[in-house]
Amino acid sequence: MEHTGAIGVGQLLIATQPGRGGFFDGAVVLLIEHRSEGTVGLCLNLVSTAVSDEVRAEIEQFNTAPGRVMDGGPVNLDVVVALGEPANPEAPPPGWDRVIGDVGVVDINFPRELLETSFSQLRVFVGLSCWAPGQLEGELIRGSWFRTTARTEDVFADPEGLWRQVLRRIGGATGRWSTWTEDPELN
């Protein structure tokens, strides 16, 4: 279902107009915070190439497959955020804040030795996708994003092909974007 109402936590932003370049080309962003001060999200389908080997070694071991650190966004590249699905959703661990369904933001200060047993799935992101007050609304009006409700499988999916997968799920005219190719003769 495509959203046309209010922006909210747990929604996905799916980039429109592929092939233009830039960070958000083909991006799928999960909104994790939306307040009057602005909106924060995490890009679900871009594997990070800017993480130091030391940081990578420390946090990749806790990641669910594909086991790589993700690029959460182009802002605050020193910020590390984890999304997790508790092993026991009826009794989530302390420091876990629900975003959608059984997926929530994990306190990065959570004891490392408990991460493996407290979460059935975990994905680590470096950087954020952020919008100032009113900025995301303007981008939506200009048609820069499609919006839909996120699902747990979106958060922990193989990042390759997620953009097309979500568009196909939305269906209709929006779903047709999933067939886009870089070869203009084939579009």
CSV table of C-alpha atoms in Angstrom, one decimal:
chain,number,residue,atom,x,y,z
A,1,MET,CA,0.0,0.0,0.0
A,2,GLU,CA,1.4,3.4,-1.0
A,3,HIS,CA,1.1,6.2,1.6
A,4,THR,CA,-0.3,9.6,0.8
A,5,GLY,CA,-1.0,10.6,4.5
A,6,ALA,CA,1.2,11.8,7.3
A,7,ILE,CA,4.9,10.8,7.5
A,8,GLY,CA,5.6,8.4,10.3
A,9,VAL,CA,8.1,6.1,11.9
A,10,GLY,CA,8.1,2.6,10.3
A,11,GLN,CA,7.5,3.9,6.8
A,12,LEU,CA,9.8,3.1,3.9
A,13,LEU,CA,10.9,5.8,1.4
A,14,ILE,CA,11.7,4.3,-2.0
A,15,ALA,CA,13.7,6.6,-4.3
A,16,THR,CA,12.1,7.6,-7.5
A,17,GLN,CA,13.8,8.5,-10.8
A,18,PRO,CA,16.6,6.0,-10.8
A,19,GLY,CA,19.8,6.6,-12.7
A,20,ARG,CA,20.3,10.2,-11.6
A,21,GLY,CA,23.3,9.3,-9.4
A,22,GLY,CA,23.9,10.5,-5.8
A,23,PHE,CA,23.6,8.7,-2.5
A,24,PHE,CA,19.9,8.0,-2.7
A,25,ASP,CA,19.8,6.6,-6.2
A,26,GLY,CA,17.9,3.4,-5.9
A,27,ALA,CA,17.7,3.8,-2.1
A,28,VAL,CA,15.2,2.3,0.3
A,29,VAL,CA,15.1,4.2,3.6
A,30,LEU,CA,13.4,3.1,6.8
A,31,LEU,CA,12.1,6.1,8.9
A,32,ILE,CA,13.1,5.5,12.6
A,33,GLU,CA,12.3,9.0,13.9
A,34,HIS,CA,9.9,11.7,12.9
A,35,ARG,CA,9.4,14.8,15.1
A,36,SER,CA,9.0,18.5,14.7
A,37,GLU,CA,12.8,18.9,14.8
A,38,GLY,CA,13.2,16.7,11.7
A,39,THR,CA,13.2,13.2,10.4
A,40,VAL,CA,15.8,10.4,10.7
A,41,GLY,CA,16.0,7.2,8.6
A,42,LEU,CA,18.4,4.4,7.7
A,43,CYS,CA,19.2,3.3,4.2
A,44,LEU,CA,18.5,-0.4,4.1
A,45,ASN,CA,20.1,-1.4,0.8
A,46,LEU,CA,23.6,0.3,0.6
A,47,VAL,CA,26.5,-1.7,1.9
A,48,SER,CA,29.1,0.6,3.5
A,49,THR,CA,32.5,1.0,1.9
A,50,ALA,CA,33.7,3.8,4.3
A,51,VAL,CA,33.9,1.8,7.5
A,52,SER,CA,37.4,1.3,8.9
A,53,ASP,CA,38.7,-2.3,9.2
A,54,GLU,CA,38.8,-1.9,13.0
A,55,VAL,CA,35.1,-0.9,13.3
A,56,ARG,CA,34.1,-3.5,10.7
A,57,ALA,CA,35.8,-6.3,12.6
A,58,GLU,CA,34.1,-5.2,15.9
A,59,ILE,CA,30.5,-4.9,14.6
A,60,GLU,CA,30.2,-7.2,11.6
A,61,GLN,CA,30.3,-10.3,13.7
A,62,PHE,CA,26.8,-9.4,15.1
A,63,ASN,CA,25.2,-8.8,11.7
A,64,THR,CA,22.6,-11.1,10.2
A,65,ALA,CA,23.4,-12.2,6.7
A,66,PRO,CA,24.8,-10.8,4.5
A,67,GLY,CA,26.9,-9.8,7.5
A,68,ARG,CA,28.1,-6.5,6.2
A,69,VAL,CA,27.9,-3.0,7.8
A,70,MET,CA,25.3,-0.9,5.9
A,71,ASP,CA,25.5,2.8,4.9
A,72,GLY,CA,22.6,4.3,6.9
A,73,GLY,CA,23.0,7.6,5.2
A,74,PRO,CA,25.3,10.5,4.2
A,75,VAL,CA,24.9,12.4,7.5
A,76,ASN,CA,26.8,11.9,10.8
A,77,LEU,CA,29.1,9.2,9.4
A,78,ASP,CA,30.5,8.6,12.9
A,79,VAL,CA,27.2,7.4,14.2
A,80,VAL,CA,26.6,3.7,14.5
A,81,VAL,CA,23.0,2.4,14.8
A,82,ALA,CA,21.7,-1.1,15.0
A,83,LEU,CA,18.3,-2.5,14.2
A,84,GLY,CA,17.3,-5.7,15.9
A,85,GLU,CA,14.6,-8.3,16.2
A,86,PRO,CA,14.4,-9.7,19.7
A,87,ALA,CA,14.8,-13.4,20.1
A,88,ASN,CA,11.8,-13.2,22.5
A,89,PRO,CA,9.4,-10.5,21.1
A,90,GLU,CA,7.2,-10.8,24.2
A,91,ALA,CA,10.1,-9.8,26.5
A,92,PRO,CA,12.4,-7.5,24.4
A,93,PRO,CA,15.7,-6.7,26.0
A,94,PRO,CA,16.3,-3.3,27.7
A,95,GLY,CA,17.6,-0.6,25.4
A,96,TRP,CA,15.5,-1.8,22.5
A,97,ASP,CA,13.0,0.7,21.0
A,98,ARG,CA,10.3,-0.5,18.6
A,99,VAL,CA,10.2,1.0,15.1
A,100,ILE,CA,7.8,-1.4,13.4
A,101,GLY,CA,6.5,-4.9,14.2
A,102,ASP,CA,9.2,-6.7,16.0
A,103,VAL,CA,12.0,-4.5,14.7
A,104,GLY,CA,13.6,-1.8,16.8
A,105,VAL,CA,16.6,0.3,17.4
A,106,VAL,CA,19.2,-1.4,19.6
A,107,ASP,CA,21.2,0.6,22.2
A,108,ILE,CA,24.7,0.3,20.8
A,109,ASN,CA,26.0,0.2,24.4
A,110,PHE,CA,24.1,-3.1,24.9
A,111,PRO,CA,26.6,-5.7,26.2
A,112,ARG,CA,28.3,-7.3,23.2
A,113,GLU,CA,28.2,-10.8,24.8
A,114,LEU,CA,24.4,-10.6,25.0
A,115,LEU,CA,23.8,-9.4,21.4
A,116,GLU,CA,23.9,-12.9,20.0
A,117,THR,CA,21.4,-14.4,22.4
A,118,SER,CA,19.0,-11.4,22.8
A,119,PHE,CA,18.4,-10.8,19.1
A,120,SER,CA,17.3,-13.3,16.3
A,121,GLN,CA,18.4,-10.8,13.7
A,122,LEU,CA,20.6,-7.7,13.8
A,123,ARG,CA,21.7,-5.2,11.2
A,124,VAL,CA,24.3,-2.5,11.8
A,125,PHE,CA,24.4,0.9,10.1
A,126,VAL,CA,26.9,3.7,9.9
A,127,GLY,CA,25.6,7.2,9.2
A,128,LEU,CA,22.1,8.5,9.0
A,129,SER,CA,19.6,9.8,6.5
A,130,CYS,CA,18.3,13.1,7.9
A,131,TRP,CA,15.8,15.8,6.9
A,132,ALA,CA,15.3,19.2,8.5
A,133,PRO,CA,11.7,20.2,9.4
A,134,GLY,CA,9.6,20.4,6.3
A,135,GLN,CA,12.4,19.1,4.0
A,136,LEU,CA,11.1,15.6,3.5
A,137,GLU,CA,7.5,16.9,3.0
A,138,GLY,CA,8.9,19.1,0.1
A,139,GLU,CA,10.8,16.1,-1.4
A,140,LEU,CA,7.5,14.1,-1.3
A,141,ILE,CA,5.6,16.9,-3.0
A,142,ARG,CA,8.3,17.0,-5.7
A,143,GLY,CA,7.9,13.3,-6.3
A,144,SER,CA,11.4,12.3,-5.0
A,145,TRP,CA,10.1,9.3,-3.0
A,146,PHE,CA,7.4,6.7,-3.0
A,147,ARG,CA,6.2,5.7,0.5
A,148,THR,CA,4.9,2.4,2.0
A,149,THR,CA,4.7,0.6,5.3
A,150,ALA,CA,7.9,-1.3,6.2
A,151,ARG,CA,8.0,-5.0,6.9
A,152,THR,CA,10.4,-7.0,9.0
A,153,GLU,CA,11.7,-8.8,6.0
A,154,ASP,CA,12.6,-5.4,4.4
A,155,VAL,CA,14.9,-4.5,7.2
A,156,PHE,CA,16.8,-7.8,7.1
A,157,ALA,CA,16.6,-8.6,3.4
A,158,ASP,CA,19.5,-9.0,1.1
A,159,PRO,CA,20.2,-5.4,0.1
A,160,GLU,CA,20.7,-6.4,-3.5
A,161,GLY,CA,17.4,-6.0,-5.3
A,162,LEU,CA,15.5,-4.6,-2.3
A,163,TRP,CA,14.5,-1.4,-4.3
A,164,ARG,CA,12.8,-3.5,-7.0
A,165,GLN,CA,11.3,-6.0,-4.5
A,166,VAL,CA,9.5,-3.2,-2.5
A,167,LEU,CA,8.3,-1.5,-5.7
A,168,ARG,CA,6.8,-4.8,-7.0
A,169,ARG,CA,5.1,-5.2,-3.6
A,170,ILE,CA,3.5,-1.8,-3.9
A,171,GLY,CA,2.2,-2.7,-7.4
A,172,GLY,CA,0.3,-0.5,-9.8
A,173,ALA,CA,2.0,2.4,-11.6
A,174,THR,CA,4.6,2.5,-8.8
A,175,GLY,CA,5.4,-1.2,-9.2
A,176,ARG,CA,6.2,-0.7,-12.8
A,177,TRP,CA,9.3,1.3,-11.8
A,178,SER,CA,10.8,-2.1,-10.6
A,179,THR,CA,11.4,-2.9,-14.3
A,180,TRP,CA,13.6,0.1,-14.9
A,181,THR,CA,17.0,-0.5,-16.5
A,182,GLU,CA,20.0,1.7,-17.1
A,183,ASP,CA,19.7,0.9,-20.9
A,184,PRO,CA,17.2,3.6,-22.1
A,185,GLU,CA,16.2,1.4,-25.1
A,186,LEU,CA,14.9,-1.2,-22.7
A,187,ASN,CA,12.8,1.2,-20.6
